[in-house]
PDB file of C-alpha atoms in Angstrom:
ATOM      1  CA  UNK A1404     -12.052 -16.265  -1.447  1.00 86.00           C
ATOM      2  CA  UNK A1405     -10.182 -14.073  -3.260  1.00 86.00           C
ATOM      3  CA  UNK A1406      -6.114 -14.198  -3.825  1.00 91.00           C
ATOM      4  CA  UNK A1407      -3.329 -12.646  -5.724  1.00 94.00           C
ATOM      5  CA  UNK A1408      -0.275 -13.658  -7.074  1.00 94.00           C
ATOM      6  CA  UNK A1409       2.774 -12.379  -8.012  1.00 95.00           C
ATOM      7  CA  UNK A1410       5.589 -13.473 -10.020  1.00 92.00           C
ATOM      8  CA  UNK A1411       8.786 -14.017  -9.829  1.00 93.00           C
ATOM      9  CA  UNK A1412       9.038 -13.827  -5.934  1.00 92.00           C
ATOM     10  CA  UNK A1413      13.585 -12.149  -6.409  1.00 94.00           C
ATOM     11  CA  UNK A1414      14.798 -11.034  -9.073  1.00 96.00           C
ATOM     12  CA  UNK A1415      18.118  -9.825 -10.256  1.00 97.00           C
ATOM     13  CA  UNK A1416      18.326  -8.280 -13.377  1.00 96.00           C
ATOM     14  CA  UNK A1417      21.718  -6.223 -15.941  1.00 97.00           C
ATOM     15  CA  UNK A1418      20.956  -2.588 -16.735  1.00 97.00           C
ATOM     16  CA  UNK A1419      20.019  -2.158 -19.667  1.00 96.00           C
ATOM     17  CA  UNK A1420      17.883  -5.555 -19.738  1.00 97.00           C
ATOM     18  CA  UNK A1421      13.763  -6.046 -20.263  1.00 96.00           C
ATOM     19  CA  UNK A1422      11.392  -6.733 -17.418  1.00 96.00           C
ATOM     20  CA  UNK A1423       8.243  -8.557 -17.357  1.00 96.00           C
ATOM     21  CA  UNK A1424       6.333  -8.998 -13.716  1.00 97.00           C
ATOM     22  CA  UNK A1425       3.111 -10.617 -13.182  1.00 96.00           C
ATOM     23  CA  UNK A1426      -0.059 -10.129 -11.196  1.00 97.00           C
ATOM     24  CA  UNK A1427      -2.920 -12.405 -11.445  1.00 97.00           C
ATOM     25  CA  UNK A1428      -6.072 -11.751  -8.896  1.00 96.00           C
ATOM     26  CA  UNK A1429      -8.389 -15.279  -8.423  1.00 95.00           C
ATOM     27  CA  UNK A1430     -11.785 -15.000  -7.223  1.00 93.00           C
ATOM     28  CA  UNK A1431     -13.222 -12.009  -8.275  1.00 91.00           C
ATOM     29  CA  UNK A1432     -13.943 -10.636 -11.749  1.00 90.00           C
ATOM     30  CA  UNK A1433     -13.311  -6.934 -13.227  1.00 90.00           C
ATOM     31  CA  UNK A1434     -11.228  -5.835 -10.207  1.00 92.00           C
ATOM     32  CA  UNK A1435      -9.228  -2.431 -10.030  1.00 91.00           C
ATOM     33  CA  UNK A1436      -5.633  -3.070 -10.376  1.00 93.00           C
ATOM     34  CA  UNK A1437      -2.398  -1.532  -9.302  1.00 93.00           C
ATOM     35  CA  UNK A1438       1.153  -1.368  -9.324  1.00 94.00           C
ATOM     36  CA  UNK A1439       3.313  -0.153  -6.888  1.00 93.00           C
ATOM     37  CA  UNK A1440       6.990   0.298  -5.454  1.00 93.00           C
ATOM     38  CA  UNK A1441       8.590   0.488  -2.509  1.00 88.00           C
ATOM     39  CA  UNK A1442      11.856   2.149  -2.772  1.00 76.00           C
ATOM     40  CA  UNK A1443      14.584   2.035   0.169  1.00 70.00           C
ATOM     41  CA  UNK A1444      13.772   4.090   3.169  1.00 69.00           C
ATOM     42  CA  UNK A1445      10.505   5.640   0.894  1.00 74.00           C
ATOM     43  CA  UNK A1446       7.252   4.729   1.217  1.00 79.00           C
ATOM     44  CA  UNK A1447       4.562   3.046  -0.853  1.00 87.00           C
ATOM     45  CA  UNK A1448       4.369   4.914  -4.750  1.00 87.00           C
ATOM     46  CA  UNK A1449       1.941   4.370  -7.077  1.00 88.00           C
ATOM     47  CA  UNK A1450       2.991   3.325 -10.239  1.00 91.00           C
ATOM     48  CA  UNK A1451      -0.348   2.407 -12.499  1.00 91.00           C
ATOM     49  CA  UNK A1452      -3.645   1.483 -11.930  1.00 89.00           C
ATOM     50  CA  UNK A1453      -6.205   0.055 -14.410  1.00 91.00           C
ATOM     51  CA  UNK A1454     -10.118  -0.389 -13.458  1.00 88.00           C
ATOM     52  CA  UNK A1455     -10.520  -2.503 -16.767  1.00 89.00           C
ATOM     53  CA  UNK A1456      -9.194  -4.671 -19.344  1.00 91.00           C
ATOM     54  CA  UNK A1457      -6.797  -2.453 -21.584  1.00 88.00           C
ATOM     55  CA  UNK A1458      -7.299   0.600 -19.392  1.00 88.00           C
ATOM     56  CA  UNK A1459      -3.955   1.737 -17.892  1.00 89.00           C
ATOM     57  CA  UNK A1460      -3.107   5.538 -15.952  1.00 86.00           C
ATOM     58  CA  UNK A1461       0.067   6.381 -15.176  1.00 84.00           C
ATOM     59  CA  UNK A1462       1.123   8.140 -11.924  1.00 79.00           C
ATOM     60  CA  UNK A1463       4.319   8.571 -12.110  1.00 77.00           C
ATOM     61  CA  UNK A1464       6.584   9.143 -15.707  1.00 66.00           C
ATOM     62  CA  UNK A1465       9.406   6.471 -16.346  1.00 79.00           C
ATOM     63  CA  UNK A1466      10.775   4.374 -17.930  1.00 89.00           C
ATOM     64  CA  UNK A1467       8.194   1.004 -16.697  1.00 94.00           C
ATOM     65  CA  UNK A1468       4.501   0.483 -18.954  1.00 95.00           C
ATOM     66  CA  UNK A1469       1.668  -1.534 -17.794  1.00 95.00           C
ATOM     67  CA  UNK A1470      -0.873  -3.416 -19.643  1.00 95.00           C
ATOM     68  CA  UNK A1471      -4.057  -5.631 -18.528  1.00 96.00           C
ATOM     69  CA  UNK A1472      -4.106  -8.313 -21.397  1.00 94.00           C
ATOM     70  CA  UNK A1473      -7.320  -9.856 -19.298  1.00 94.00           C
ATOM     71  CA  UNK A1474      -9.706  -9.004 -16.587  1.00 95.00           C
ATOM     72  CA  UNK A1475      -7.764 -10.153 -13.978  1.00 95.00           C
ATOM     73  CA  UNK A1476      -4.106 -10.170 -15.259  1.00 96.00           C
ATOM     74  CA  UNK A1477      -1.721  -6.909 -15.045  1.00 97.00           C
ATOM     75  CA  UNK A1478       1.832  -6.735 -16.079  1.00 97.00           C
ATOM     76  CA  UNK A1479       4.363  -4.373 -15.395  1.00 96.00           C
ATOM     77  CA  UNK A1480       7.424  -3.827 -18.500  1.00 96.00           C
ATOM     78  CA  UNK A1481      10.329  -2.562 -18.929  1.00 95.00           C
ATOM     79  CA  UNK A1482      12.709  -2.427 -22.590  1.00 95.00           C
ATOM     80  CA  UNK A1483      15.819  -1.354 -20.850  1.00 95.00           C
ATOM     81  CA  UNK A1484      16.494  -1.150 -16.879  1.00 95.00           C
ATOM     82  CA  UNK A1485      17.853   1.296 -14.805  1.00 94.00           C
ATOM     83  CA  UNK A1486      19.563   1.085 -11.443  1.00 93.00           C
ATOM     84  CA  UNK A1487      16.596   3.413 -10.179  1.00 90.00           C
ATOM     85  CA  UNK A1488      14.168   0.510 -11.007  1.00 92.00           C
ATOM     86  CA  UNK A1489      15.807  -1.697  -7.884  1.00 91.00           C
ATOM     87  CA  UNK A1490      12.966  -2.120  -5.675  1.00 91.00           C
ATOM     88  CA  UNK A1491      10.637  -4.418  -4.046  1.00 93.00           C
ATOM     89  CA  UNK A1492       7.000  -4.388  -6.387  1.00 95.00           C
ATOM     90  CA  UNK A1493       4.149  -4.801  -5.265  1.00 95.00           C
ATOM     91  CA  UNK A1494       0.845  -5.593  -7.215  1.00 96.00           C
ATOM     92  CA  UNK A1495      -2.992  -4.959  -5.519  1.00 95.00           C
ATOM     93  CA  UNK A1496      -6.689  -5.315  -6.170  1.00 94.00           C
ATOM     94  CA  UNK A1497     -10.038  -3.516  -4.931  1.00 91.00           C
ATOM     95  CA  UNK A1498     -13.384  -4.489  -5.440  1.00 88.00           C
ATOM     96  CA  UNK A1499     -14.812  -1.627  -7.843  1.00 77.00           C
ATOM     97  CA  UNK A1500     -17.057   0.508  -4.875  1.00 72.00           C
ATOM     98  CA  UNK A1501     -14.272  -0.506  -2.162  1.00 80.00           C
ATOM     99  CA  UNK A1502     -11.619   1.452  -0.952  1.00 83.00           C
ATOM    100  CA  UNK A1503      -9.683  -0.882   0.521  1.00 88.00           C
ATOM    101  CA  UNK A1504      -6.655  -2.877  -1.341  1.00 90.00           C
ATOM    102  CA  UNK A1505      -4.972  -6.240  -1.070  1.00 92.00           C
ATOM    103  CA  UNK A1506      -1.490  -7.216  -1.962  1.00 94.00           C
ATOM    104  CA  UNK A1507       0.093  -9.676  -3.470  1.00 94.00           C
ATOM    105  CA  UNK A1508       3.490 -11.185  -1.568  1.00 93.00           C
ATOM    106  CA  UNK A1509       6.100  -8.583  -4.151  1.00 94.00           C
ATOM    107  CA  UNK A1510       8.651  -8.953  -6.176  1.00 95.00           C
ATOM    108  CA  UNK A1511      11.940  -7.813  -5.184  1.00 94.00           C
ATOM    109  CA  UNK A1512      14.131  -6.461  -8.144  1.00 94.00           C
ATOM    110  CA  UNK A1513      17.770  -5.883  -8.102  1.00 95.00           C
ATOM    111  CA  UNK A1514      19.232  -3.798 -10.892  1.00 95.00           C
ATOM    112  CA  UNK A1515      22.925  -4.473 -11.378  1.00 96.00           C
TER     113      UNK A1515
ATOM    114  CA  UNK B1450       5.764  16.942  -1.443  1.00 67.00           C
ATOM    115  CA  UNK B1451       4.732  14.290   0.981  1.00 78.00           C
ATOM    116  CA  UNK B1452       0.790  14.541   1.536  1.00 90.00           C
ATOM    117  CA  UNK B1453       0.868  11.754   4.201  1.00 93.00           C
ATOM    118  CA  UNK B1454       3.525  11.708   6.944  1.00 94.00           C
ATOM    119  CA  UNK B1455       4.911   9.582   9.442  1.00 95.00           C
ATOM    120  CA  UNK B1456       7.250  11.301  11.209  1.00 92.00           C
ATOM    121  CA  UNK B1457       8.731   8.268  13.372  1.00 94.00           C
ATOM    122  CA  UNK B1458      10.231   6.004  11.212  1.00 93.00           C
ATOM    123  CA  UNK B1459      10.528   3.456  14.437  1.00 96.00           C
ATOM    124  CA  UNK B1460       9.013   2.962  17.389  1.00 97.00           C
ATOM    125  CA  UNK B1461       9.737   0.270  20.655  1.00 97.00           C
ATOM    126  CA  UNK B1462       7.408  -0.698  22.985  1.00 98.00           C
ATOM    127  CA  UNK B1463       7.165  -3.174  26.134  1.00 97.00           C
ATOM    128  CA  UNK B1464       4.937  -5.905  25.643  1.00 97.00           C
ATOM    129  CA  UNK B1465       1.580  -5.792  26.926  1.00 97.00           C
ATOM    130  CA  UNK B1466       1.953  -1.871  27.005  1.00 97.00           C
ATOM    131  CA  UNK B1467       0.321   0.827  24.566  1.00 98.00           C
ATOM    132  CA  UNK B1468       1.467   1.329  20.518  1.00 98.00           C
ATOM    133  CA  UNK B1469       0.537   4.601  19.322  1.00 98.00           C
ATOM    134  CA  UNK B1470       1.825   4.829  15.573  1.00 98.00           C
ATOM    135  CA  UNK B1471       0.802   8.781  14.448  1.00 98.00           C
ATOM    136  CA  UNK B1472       0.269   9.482  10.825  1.00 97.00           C
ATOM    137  CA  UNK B1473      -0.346  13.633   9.191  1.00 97.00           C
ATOM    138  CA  UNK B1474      -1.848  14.449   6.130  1.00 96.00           C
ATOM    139  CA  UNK B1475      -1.894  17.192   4.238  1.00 94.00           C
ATOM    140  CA  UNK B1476      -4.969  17.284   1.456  1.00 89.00           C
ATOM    141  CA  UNK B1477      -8.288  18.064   2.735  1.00 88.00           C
ATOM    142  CA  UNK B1478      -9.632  16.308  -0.107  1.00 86.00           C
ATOM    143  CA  UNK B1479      -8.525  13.047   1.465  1.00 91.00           C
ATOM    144  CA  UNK B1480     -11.584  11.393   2.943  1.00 89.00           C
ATOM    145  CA  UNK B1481     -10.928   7.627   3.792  1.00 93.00           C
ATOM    146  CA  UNK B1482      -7.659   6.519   5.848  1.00 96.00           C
ATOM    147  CA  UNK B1483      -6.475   2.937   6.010  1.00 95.00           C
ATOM    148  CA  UNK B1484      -3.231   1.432   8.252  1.00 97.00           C
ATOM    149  CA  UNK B1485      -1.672  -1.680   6.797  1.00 96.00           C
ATOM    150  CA  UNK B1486       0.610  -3.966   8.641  1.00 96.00           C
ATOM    151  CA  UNK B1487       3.623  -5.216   6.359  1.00 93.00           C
ATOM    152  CA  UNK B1488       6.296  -8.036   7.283  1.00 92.00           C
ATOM    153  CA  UNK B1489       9.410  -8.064   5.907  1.00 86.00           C
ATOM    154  CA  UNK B1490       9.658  -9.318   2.302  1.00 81.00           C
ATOM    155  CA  UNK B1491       5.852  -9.465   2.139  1.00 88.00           C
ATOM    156  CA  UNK B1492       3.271  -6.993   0.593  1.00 90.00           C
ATOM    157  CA  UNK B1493       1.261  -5.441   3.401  1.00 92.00           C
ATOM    158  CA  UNK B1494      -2.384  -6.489   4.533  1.00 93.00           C
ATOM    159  CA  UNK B1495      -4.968  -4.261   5.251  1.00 93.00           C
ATOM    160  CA  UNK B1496      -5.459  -3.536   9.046  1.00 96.00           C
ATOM    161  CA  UNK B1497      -8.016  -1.482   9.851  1.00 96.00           C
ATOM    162  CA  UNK B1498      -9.970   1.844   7.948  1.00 95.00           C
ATOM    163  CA  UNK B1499     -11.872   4.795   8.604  1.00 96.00           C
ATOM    164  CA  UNK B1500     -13.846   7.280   6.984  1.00 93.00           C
ATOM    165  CA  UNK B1501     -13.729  10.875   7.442  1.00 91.00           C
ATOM    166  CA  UNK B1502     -16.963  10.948   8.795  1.00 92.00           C
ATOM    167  CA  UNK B1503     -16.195   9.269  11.945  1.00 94.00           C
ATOM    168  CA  UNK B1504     -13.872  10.070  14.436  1.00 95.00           C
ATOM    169  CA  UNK B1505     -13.077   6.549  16.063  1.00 97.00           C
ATOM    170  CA  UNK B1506     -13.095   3.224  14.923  1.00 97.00           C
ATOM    171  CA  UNK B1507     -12.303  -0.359  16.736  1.00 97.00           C
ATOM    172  CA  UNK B1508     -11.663  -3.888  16.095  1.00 96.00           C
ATOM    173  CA  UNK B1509     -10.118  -5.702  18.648  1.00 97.00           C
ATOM    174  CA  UNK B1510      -6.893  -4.649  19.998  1.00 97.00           C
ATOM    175  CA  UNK B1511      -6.796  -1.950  17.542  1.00 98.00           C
ATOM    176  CA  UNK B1512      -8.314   1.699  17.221  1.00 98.00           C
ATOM    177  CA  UNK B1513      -7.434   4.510  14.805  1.00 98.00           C
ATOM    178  CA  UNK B1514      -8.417   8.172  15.913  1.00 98.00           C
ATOM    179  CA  UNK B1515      -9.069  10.532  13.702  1.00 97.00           C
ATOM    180  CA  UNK B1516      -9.055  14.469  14.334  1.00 96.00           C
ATOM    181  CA  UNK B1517      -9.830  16.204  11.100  1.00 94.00           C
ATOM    182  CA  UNK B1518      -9.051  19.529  12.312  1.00 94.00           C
ATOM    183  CA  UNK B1519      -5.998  18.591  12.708  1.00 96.00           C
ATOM    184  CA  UNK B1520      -5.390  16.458   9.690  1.00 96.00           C
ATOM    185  CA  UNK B1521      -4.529  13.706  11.986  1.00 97.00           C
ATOM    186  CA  UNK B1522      -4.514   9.973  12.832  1.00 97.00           C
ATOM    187  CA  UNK B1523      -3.231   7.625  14.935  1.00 98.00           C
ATOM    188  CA  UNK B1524      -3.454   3.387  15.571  1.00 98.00           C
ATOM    189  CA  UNK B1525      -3.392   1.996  18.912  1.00 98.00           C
ATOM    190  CA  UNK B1526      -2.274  -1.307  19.622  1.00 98.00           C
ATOM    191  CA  UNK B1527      -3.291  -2.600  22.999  1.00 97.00           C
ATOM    192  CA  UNK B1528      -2.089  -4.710  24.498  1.00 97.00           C
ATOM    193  CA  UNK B1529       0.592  -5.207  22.090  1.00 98.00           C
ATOM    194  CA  UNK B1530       2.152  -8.243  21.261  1.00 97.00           C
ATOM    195  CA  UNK B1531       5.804  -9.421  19.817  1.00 96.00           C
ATOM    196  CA  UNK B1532       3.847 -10.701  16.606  1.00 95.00           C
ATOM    197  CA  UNK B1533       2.771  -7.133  16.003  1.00 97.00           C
ATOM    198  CA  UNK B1534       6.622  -6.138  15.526  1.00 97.00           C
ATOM    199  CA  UNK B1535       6.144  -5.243  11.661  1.00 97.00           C
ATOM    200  CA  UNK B1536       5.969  -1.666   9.320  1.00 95.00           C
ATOM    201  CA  UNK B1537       2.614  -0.029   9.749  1.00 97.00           C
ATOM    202  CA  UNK B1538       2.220   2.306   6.884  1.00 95.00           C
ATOM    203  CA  UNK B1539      -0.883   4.752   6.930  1.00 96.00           C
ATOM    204  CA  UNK B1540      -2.413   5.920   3.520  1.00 94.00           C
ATOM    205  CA  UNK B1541      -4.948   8.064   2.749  1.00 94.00           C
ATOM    206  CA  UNK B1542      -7.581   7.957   0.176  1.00 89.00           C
ATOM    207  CA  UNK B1543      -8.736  10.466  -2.506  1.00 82.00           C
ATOM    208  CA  UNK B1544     -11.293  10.871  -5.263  1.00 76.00           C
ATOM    209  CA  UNK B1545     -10.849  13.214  -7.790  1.00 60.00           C
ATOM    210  CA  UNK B1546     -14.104  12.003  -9.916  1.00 60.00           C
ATOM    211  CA  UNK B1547     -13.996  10.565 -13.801  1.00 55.00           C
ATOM    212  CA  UNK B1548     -12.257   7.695 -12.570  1.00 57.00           C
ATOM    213  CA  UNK B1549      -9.309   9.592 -11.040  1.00 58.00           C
ATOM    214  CA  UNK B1550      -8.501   8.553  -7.570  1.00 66.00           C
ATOM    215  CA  UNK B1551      -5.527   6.919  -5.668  1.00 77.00           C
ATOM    216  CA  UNK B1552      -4.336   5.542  -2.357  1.00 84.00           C
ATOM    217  CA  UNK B1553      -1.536   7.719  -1.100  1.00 88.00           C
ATOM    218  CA  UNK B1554       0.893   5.983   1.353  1.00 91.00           C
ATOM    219  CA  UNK B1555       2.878   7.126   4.214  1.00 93.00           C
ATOM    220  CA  UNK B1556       6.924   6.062   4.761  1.00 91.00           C
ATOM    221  CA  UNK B1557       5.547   3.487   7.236  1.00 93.00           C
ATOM    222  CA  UNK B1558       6.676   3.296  10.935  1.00 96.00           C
ATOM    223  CA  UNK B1559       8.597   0.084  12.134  1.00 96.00           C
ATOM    224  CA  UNK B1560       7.138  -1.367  15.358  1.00 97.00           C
ATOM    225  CA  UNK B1561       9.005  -2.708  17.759  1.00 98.00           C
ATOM    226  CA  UNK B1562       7.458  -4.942  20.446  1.00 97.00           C
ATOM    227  CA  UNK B1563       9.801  -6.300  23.032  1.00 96.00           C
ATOM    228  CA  UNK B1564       9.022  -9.572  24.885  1.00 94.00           C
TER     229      UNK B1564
END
């Protein structure tokens, strides 16, 4: 069966400092990939999505970059943090002809 | 502007009794709807789907309506259960072709069920 992990599960980070989060998908090979964040109160926005190694769109403009190093591997960066950037990230996979997604448990980032 | 809505950000309900969580979308170009169920501190899991080519679809205690002339969908929950207490997001599906599609999500609706 397939899962998904995320990593770290918290964490609290200076403005002003890098990020690096982690997604890794087992079970499956050349899976679509995204990133998301849930903001307080807001709902679910898409941040990237790759459908193959090295193969990265961007939804939304900011300051964050994502890159797929490996099939089933996605990171989300940061150089420098902002407050805006607290939120609780999510990563997720589809099959290549399915429309549904699966999530990975989040990572909850505090900006201070 | 928000293509997917749901307009009650909470809702309670008695257990044993009826959920109905509404969702309203916007795009016409949207053709697939999923509801995911999401726990605190946890990313959400996939609930149940439907494809705008059906008006109805059912597994187990839960069905999700869907009135295109409308641009409207609901979930119902029955008989609902304490365990079902949780955010129920709706999102909506779109294809835009060369590659180009995304899952748009709602602001979610937290469920209430009271024992």
């Amino acid at each position: 069966s397939q899962t998904i992990h995320q990593w770290p599960a918290t964490l609290v980070q200076p403005v002003g400092s890098p990020l690096s989060l982690e997604c890794t998908v087992e079970g499956t090979s050349n899976p679509n990939l995204y990133w998301y964040r849930q903001a307080a109160g807001r709902g679910l926005q898409l941040l990237f999505y790759s459908v193959g190694i090295g193969q990265i769109s961007s939804e939304v403009p900011q300051n964050l970059s994502a890159s797929r190093p490996q099939d089933r591997q996605f990171i989300l960066s940061s150089k420098k943090l902002l407050l805006s950037d607290s939120g609780f990230y999510l990563c997720a996979w589809s099959a290549d002809s399915s429309y549904e997604q699966y999530f990975g448990p989040g990572t909850r980032l505090t900006v201070t | 502007d928000q293509q997917v809505k749901q307009n009650s950000p909470s809702l309670s309900v008695q257990e044993g009794r009826i959920s109905i969580l509404n969702c309203d979308y916007t795009n016409s170009m949207f053709d697939y709807f999923l509801w995911y169920k999401k726990y605190p501190a946890e990313g959400p899991t996939f609930l149940i789907s439907i494809s705008s080519i059906k008006d109805k679809n059912e597994d187990g205690r839960f069905t999700v309506f869907l009135n295109k002339s409308a641009k409207h969908l609901s979930l119902h929950i029955v008989p609902s259960q304490p365990g079902d207490s949780a955010v129920y997001f709706c999102a909506a599906f779109s294809y835009s072709g060369a590659g180009s599609y995304q899952l748009t999500f709602g602001k979610g609706t937290k469920l209430s069920v009271i024992p």
